[in-house]
Short mmCIF file of C-alpha atoms and ligand atoms in Angstrom, two decimals:
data_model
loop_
_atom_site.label_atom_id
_atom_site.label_comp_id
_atom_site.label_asym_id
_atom_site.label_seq_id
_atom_site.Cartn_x
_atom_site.Cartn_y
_atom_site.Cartn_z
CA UNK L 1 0.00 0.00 0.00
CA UNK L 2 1.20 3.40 -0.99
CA UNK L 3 0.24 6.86 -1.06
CA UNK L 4 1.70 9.89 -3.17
CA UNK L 5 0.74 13.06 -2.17
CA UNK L 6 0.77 16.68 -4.00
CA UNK L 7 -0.54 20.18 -3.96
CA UNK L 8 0.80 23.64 -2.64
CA UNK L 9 -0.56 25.28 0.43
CA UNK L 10 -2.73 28.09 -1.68
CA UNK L 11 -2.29 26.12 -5.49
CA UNK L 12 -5.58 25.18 -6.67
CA UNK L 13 -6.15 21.57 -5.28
CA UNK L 14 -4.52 18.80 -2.81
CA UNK L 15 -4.35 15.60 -4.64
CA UNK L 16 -3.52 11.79 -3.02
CA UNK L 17 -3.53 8.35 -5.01
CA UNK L 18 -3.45 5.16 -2.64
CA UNK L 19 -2.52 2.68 -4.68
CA UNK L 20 -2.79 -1.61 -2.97
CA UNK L 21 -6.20 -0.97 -1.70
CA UNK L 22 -7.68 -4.46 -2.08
CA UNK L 23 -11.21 -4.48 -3.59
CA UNK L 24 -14.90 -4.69 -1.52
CA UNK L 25 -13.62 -2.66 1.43
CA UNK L 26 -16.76 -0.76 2.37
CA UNK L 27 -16.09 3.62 2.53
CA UNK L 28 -17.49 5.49 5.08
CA UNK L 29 -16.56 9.13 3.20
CA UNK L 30 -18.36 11.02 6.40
CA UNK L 31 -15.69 9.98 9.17
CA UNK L 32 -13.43 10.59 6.32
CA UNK L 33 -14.55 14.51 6.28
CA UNK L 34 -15.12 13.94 9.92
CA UNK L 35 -11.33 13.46 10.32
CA UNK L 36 -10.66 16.26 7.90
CA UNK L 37 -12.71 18.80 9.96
CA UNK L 38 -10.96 17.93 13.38
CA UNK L 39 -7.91 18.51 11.23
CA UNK L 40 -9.15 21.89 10.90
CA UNK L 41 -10.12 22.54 14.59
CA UNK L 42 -8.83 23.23 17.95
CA UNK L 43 -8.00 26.13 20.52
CA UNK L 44 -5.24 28.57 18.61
CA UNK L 45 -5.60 28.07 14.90
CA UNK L 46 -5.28 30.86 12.33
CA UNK L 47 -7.47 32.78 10.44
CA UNK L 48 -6.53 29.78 7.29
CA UNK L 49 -8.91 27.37 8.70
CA UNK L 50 -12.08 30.42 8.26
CA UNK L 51 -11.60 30.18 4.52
CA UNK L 52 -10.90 26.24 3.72
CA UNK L 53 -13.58 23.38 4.69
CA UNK L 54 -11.92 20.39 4.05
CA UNK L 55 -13.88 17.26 2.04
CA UNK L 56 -13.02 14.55 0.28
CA UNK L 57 -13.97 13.96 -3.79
CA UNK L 58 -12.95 10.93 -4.67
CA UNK L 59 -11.84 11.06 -8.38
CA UNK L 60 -11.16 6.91 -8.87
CA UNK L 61 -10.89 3.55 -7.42
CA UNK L 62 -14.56 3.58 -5.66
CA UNK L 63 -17.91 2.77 -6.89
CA UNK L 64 -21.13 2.43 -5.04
CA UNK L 65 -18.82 3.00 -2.02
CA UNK L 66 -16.63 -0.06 -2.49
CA UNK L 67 -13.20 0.30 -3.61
CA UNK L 68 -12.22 -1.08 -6.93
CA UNK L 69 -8.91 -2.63 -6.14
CA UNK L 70 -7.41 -0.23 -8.47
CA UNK L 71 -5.64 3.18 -7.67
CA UNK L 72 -7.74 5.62 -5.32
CA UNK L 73 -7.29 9.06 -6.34
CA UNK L 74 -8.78 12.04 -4.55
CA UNK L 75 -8.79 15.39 -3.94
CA UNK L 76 -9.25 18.25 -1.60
CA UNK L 77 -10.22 21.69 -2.59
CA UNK L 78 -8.07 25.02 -1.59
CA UNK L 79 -10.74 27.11 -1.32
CA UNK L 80 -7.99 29.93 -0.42
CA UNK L 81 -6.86 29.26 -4.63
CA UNK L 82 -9.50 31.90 -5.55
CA UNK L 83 -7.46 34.45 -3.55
CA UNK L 84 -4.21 33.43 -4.68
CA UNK L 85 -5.02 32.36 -8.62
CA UNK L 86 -3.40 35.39 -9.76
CA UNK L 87 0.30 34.44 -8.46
CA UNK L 88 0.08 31.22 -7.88
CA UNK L 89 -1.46 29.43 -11.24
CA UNK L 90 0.79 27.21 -13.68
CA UNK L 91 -0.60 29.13 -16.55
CA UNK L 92 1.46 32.85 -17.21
CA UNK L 93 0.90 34.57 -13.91
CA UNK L 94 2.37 37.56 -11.86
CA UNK L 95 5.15 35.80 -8.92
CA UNK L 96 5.72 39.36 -8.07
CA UNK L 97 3.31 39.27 -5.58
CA UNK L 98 3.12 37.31 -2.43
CA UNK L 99 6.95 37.11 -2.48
CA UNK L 100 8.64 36.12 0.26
CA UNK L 101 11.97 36.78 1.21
CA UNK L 102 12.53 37.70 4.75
CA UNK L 103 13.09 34.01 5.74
CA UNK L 104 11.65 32.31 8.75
CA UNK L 105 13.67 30.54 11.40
CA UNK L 106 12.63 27.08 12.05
CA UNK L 107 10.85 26.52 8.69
CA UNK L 108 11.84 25.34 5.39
CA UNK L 109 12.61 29.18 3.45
CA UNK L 110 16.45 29.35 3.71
CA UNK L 111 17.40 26.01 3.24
CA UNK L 112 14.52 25.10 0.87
CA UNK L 113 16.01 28.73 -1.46
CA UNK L 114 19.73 27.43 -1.50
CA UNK L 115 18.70 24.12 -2.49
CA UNK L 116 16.18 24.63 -5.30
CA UNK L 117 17.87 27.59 -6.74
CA UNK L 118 14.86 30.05 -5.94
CA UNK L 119 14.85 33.58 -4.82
CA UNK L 120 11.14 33.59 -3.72
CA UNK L 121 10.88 31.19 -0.17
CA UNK L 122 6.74 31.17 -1.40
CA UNK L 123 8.11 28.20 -4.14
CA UNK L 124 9.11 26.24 -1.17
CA UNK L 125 6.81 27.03 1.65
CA UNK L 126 3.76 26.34 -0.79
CA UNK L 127 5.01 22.64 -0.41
CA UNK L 128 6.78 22.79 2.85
CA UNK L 129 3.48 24.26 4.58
CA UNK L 130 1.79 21.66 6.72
CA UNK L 131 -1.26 22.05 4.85
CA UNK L 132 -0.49 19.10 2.30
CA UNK L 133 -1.15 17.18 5.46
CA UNK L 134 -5.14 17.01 5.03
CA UNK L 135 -4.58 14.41 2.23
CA UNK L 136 -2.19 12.28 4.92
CA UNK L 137 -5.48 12.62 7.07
CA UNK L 138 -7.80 11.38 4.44
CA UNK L 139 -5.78 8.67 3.65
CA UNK L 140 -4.95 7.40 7.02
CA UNK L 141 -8.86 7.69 7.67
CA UNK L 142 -9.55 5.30 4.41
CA UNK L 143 -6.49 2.85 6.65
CA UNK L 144 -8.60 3.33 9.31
CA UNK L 145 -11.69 1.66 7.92
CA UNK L 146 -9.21 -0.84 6.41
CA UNK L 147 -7.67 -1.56 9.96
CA UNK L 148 -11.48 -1.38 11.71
CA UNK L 149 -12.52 -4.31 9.26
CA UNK L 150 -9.95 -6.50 11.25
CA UNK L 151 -10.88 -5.28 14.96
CA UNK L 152 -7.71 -2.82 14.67
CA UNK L 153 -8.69 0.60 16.56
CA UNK L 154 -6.29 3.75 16.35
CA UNK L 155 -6.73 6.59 18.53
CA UNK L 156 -4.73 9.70 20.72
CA UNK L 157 -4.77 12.69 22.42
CA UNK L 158 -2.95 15.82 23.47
CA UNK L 159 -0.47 15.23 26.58
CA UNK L 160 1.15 18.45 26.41
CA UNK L 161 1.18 22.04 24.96
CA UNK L 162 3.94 23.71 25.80
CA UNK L 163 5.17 22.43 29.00
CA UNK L 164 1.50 22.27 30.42
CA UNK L 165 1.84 18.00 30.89
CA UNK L 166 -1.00 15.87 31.39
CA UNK L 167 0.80 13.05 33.77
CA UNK L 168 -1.84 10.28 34.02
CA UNK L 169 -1.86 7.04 32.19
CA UNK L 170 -5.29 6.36 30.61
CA UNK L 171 -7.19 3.37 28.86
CA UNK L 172 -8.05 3.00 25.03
CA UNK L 173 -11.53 3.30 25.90
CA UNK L 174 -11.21 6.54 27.98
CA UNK L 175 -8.98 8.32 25.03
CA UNK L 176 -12.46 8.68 23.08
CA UNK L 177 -13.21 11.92 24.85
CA UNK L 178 -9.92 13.50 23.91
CA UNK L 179 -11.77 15.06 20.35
CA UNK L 180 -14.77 16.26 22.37
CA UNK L 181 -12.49 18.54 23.96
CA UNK L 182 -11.02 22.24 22.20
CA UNK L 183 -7.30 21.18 22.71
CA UNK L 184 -7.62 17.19 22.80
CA UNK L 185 -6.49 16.80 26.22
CA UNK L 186 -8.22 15.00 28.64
CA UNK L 187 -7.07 16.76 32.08
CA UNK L 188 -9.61 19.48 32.46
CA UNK L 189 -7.65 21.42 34.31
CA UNK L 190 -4.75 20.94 32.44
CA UNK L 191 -6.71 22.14 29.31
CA UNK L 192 -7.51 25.34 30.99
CA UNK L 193 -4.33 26.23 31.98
CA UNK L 194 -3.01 25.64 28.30
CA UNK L 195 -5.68 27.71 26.48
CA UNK L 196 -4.46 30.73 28.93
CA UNK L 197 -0.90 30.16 27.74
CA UNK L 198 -2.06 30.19 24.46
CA UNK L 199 -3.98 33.52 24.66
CA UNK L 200 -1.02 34.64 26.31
CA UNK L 201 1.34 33.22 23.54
CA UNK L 202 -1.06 34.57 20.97
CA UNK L 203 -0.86 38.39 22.65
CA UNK L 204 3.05 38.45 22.47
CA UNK L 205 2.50 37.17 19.10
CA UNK L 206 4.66 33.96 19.43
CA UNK L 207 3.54 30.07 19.31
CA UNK L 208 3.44 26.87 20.92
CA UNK L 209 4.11 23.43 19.96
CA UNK L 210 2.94 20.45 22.26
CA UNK L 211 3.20 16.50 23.07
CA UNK L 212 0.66 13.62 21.44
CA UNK L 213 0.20 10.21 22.13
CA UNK L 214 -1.18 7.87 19.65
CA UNK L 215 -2.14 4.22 20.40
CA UNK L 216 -3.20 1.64 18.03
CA UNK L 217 -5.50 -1.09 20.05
CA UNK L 218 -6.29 -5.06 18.62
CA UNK L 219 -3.26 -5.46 16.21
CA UNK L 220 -2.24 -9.06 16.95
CA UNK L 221 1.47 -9.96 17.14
CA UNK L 222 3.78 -10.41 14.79
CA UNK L 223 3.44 -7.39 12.44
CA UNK L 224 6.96 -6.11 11.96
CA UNK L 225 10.11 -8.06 11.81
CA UNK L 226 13.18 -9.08 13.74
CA UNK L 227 15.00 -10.11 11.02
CA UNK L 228 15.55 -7.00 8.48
CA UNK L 229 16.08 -3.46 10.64
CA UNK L 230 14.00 -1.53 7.80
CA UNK L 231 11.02 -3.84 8.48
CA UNK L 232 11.02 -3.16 12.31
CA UNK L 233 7.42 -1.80 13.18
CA UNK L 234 9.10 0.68 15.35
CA UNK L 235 11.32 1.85 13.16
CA UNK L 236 8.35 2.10 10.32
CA UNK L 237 6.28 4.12 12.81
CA UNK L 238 9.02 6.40 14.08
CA UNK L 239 9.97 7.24 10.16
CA UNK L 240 6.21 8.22 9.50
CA UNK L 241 5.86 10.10 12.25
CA UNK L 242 9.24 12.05 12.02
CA UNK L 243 7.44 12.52 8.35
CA UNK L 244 5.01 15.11 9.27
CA UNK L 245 6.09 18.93 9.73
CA UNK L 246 7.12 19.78 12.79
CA UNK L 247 7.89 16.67 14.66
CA UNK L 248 11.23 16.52 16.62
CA UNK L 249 11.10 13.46 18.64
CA UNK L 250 9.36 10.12 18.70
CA UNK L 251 9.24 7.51 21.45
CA UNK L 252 7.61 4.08 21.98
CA UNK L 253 6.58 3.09 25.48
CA UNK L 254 8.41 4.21 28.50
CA UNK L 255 10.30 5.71 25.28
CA UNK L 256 13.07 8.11 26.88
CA UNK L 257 12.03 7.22 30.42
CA UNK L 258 13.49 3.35 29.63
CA UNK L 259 17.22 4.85 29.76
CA UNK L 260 16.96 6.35 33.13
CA UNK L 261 15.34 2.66 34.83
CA UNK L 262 17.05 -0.58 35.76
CA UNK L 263 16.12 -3.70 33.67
CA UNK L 264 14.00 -4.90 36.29
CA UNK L 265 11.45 -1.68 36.28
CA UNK L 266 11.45 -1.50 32.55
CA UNK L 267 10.33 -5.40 31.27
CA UNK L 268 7.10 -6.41 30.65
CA UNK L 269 6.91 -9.65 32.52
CA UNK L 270 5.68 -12.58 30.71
CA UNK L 271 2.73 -14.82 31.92
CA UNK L 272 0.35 -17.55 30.28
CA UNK L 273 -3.49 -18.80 31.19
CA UNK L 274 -5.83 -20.28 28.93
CA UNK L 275 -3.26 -20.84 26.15
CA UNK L 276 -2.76 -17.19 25.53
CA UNK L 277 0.26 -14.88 26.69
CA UNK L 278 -0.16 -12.22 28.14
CA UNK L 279 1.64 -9.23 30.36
CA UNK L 280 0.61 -7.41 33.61
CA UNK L 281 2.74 -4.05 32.30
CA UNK L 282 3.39 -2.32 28.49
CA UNK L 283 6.12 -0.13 29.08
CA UNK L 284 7.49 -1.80 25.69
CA UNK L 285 4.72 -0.05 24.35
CA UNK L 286 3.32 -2.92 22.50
CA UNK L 287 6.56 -3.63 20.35
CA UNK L 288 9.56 -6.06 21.08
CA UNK L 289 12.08 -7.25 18.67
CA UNK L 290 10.86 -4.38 16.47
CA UNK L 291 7.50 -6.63 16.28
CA UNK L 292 4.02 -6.17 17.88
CA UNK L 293 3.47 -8.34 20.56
CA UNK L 294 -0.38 -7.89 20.98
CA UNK L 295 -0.30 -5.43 23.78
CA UNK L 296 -1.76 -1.29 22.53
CA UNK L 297 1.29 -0.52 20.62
CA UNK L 298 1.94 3.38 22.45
CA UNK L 299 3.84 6.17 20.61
CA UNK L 300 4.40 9.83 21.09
CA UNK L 301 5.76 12.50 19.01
CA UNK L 302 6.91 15.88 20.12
CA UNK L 303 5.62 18.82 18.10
CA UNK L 304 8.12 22.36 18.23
CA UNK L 305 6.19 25.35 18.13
CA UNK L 306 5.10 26.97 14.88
CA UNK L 307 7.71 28.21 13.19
CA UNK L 308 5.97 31.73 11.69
CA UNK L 309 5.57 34.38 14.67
CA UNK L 310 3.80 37.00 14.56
CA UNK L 311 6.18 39.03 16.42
CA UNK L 312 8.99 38.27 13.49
CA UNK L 313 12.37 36.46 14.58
CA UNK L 314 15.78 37.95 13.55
CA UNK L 315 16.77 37.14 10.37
CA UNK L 316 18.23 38.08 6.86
CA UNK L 317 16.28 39.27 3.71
CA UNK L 318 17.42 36.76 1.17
CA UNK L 319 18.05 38.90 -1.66
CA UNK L 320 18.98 41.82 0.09
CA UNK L 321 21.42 40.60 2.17
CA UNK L 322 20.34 42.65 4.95
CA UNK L 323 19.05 42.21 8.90
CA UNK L 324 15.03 42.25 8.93
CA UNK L 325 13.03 40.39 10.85
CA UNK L 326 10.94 37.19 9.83
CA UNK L 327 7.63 37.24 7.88
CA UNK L 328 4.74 36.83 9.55
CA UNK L 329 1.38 37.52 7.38
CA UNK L 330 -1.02 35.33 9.67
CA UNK L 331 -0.52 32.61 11.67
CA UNK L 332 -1.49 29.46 13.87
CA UNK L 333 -0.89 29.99 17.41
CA UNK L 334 -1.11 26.06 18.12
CA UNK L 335 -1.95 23.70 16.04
CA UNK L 336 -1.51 20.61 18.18
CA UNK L 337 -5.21 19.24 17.80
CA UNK L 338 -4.50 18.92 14.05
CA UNK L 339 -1.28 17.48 14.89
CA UNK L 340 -2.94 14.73 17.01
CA UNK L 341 -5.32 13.51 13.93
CA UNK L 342 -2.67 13.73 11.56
CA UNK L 343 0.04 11.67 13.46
CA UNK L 344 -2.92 9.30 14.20
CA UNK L 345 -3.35 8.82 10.60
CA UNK L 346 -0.11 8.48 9.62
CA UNK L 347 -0.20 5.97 12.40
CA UNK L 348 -2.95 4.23 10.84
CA UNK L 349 -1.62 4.34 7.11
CA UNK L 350 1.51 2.80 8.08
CA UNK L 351 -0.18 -0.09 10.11
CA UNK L 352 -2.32 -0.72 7.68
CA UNK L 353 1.43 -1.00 4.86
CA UNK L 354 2.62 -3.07 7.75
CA UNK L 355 -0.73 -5.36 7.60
CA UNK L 356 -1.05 -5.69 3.90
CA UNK L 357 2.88 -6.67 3.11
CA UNK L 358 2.50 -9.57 5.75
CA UNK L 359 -1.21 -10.55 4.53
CA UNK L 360 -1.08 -9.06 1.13
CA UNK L 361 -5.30 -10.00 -0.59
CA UNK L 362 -6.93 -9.25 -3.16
CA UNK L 363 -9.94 -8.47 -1.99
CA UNK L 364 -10.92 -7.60 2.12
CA UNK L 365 -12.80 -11.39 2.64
CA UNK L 366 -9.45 -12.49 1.59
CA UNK L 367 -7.52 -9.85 4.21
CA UNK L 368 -10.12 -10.33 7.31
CA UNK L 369 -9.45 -14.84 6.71
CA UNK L 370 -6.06 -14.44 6.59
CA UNK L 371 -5.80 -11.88 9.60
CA UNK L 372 -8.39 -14.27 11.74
CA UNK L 373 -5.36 -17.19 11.04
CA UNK L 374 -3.01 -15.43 12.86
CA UNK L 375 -2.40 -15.84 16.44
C1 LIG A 401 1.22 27.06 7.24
C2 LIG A 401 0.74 28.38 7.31
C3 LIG A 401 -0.70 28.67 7.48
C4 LIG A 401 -1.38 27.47 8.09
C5 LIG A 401 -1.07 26.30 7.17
C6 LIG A 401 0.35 25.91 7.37
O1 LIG A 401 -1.38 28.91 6.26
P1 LIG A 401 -1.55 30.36 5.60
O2 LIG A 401 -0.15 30.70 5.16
O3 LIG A 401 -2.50 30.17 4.46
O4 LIG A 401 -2.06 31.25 6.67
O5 LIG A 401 -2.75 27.71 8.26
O6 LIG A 401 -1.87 25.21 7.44
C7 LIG A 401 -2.98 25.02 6.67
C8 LIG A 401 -3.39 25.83 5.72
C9 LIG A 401 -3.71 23.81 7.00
O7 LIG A 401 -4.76 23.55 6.40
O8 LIG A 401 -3.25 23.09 7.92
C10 LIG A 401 2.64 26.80 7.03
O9 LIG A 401 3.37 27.74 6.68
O10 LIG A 401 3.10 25.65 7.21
#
């Protein structure tokens, strides 16, 4: 299973094609624009999210709802392109406008110029711009209905925003509330004392980035390898992750924590009743040997804050040569609720890779038999 992605942040559409769907796998498109929409939400995003309303159009590879086996294509609408035709078209149009040259610390502009041989940072933050990551939601929400056919769940929520920690462990069930809540967390009190930061944040003009943890619940054992590093399930899931914009730091399980403990406080103890194994502790966070071993497989990524502040960082005006600060047109003041449903659907997408290499199918009868084989 793979998925190609393209589109600029203000061009005139976001396009994805999944190709190793098998056929018959029943779409649900509303939880796909459902997914889309929480993209969109959540305390401290921009004025961006006003203009655009995310939905899928599926362009090939579905009829009457059931996929085809053949390529999906879709696409999502920039309904920003309208204000933005006149520099940003492929036909003859005027890239005078919009320039941007006063590049930003922290996001692709000066590196993205040097490489590419541009003068105007706009042809690489188009790309760069974390909007290209509504077609990584759609997608991972199409894996999630592929995943759900087997009894594989995926869900997360928002442990920290800016050094405002949620510290309690909770179950799979209880991580359902997360999304009824405006920043995804699940400590109340927590919450409230992060949306004050962020007004505060948002008043000096700066940003905030923030902690999520993502868990996927039901996926038997075995997906992954020992054998081949580039197969390890960890390493797979750490790559995606890493993937999206503006993640510095991935862990599994006790993650970081594991270094500090002896052996002792760190291994999952093994047991056995009924013919099943089983363990009383997942600090591995459902992964050993770079395999899943049954248990919730647990991962967290660690967002940095938005990179475009309003306030302007120091920088240098890449054609002038001179000291200026940073462009800073409108921003996102946090943006860690999207973050949590995108890194949960990159989650999904690559479980679902993961599933379909070790199963492969045709069709999803033959996918849900050979699943219901395994251990
Ligand atoms: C982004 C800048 C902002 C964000 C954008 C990512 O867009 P604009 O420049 O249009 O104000 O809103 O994210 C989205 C549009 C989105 O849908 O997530 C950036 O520079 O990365």
């Amino acid at each position: 299973m793979k998925l190609t992605t393209a589109g600029e942040s203000h061009g005139k559409t976001l396009v994805g094609i999944i190709e190793g769907l098998p056929s018959n796998l029943q779409l649900d498109f509303s939880k796909i624009n459902e997914d889309l929409a929480l993209r969109q939400s959540g305390y401290g995003r921009g004025g961006r999210q006003k203009i655009e309303k995310d939905r899928i159009e599926v362009l090939s590879g579905v009829r009457n709802l059931l996929t085809l086996g053949s390529p999906l294509a879709f696409m999502i609408v920039n309904a920003d392109y309208k204000n933005w035709e006149n520099c940003m078209s492929a036909e003859s149009c005027d890239v005078t406008q919009r320039t941007l040259t006063k590049v930003r610390p922290g996001h692709a502009d000066l590196t993205g110029l040097l490489k590419f041989a541009q003068t105007d940072a706009r042809n690489i933050l188009e790309r760069a711009s974390a909007r290209e990551t509504a077609v990584r939601v759609a997608a991972g929400s199409i894996a999630k209905q592929y995943l759900s056919a087997l009894g594989v769940q995926v869900s997360g929520y928002v442990k920290s925003v800016c050094g405002v920690s949620d510290g309690a462990e909770y179950s799979f069930e209880q991580l359902a509330e997360a999304k009824k809540h405006p920043l995804f967390m699940l400590d109340e009190g927590k919450e409230e004392q992060a949306m004050k930061l962020i007004d505060a944040l948002k008043e000096r003009g700066d940003t905030a980035g923030g902690v999520v943890e993502i868990r996927i619940h039901g996926l038997k054992s075995g997906f992954g390898s020992c054998m081949t590093y580039g197969e390890k399930l960890d390493a797979r899931l750490a790559g995606a992750l890493m993937g999206v914009q503006a993640i510095k730091g991935v862990e599994v399980g006790l993650g970081f924590a594991a270094a500090d403990l002896p052996g002792s406080r760190v291994h999952d103890e093994i047991y056995k009743k009924d013919g099943a194994f089983f363990r009383h502790t997942n600090n591995a966070g459902g992964i050993e040997g770079g395999m899943s071993n049954g248990e919730d497989i647990i991962v967290r990524a660690a967002m940095k804050p938005i990179p475009t502040l309003m306030r302007g960082l120091n920088t240098v005006d890449f054609v002038s040569g001179e000291p200026c600060r940073a462009a800073g047109e409108r921003s996102d003041v946090a943006a860690i609720c999207a973050c949590e449903i995108i890194l949960e659907s990159v989650a999904a997408f690559t479980v679902a890779q993961v599933v379909s290499e070790r199963l492969g199918g045709d069709n999803m009868a033959q996918v849900i038999k050979r699943y219901s084989e395994l251990y």
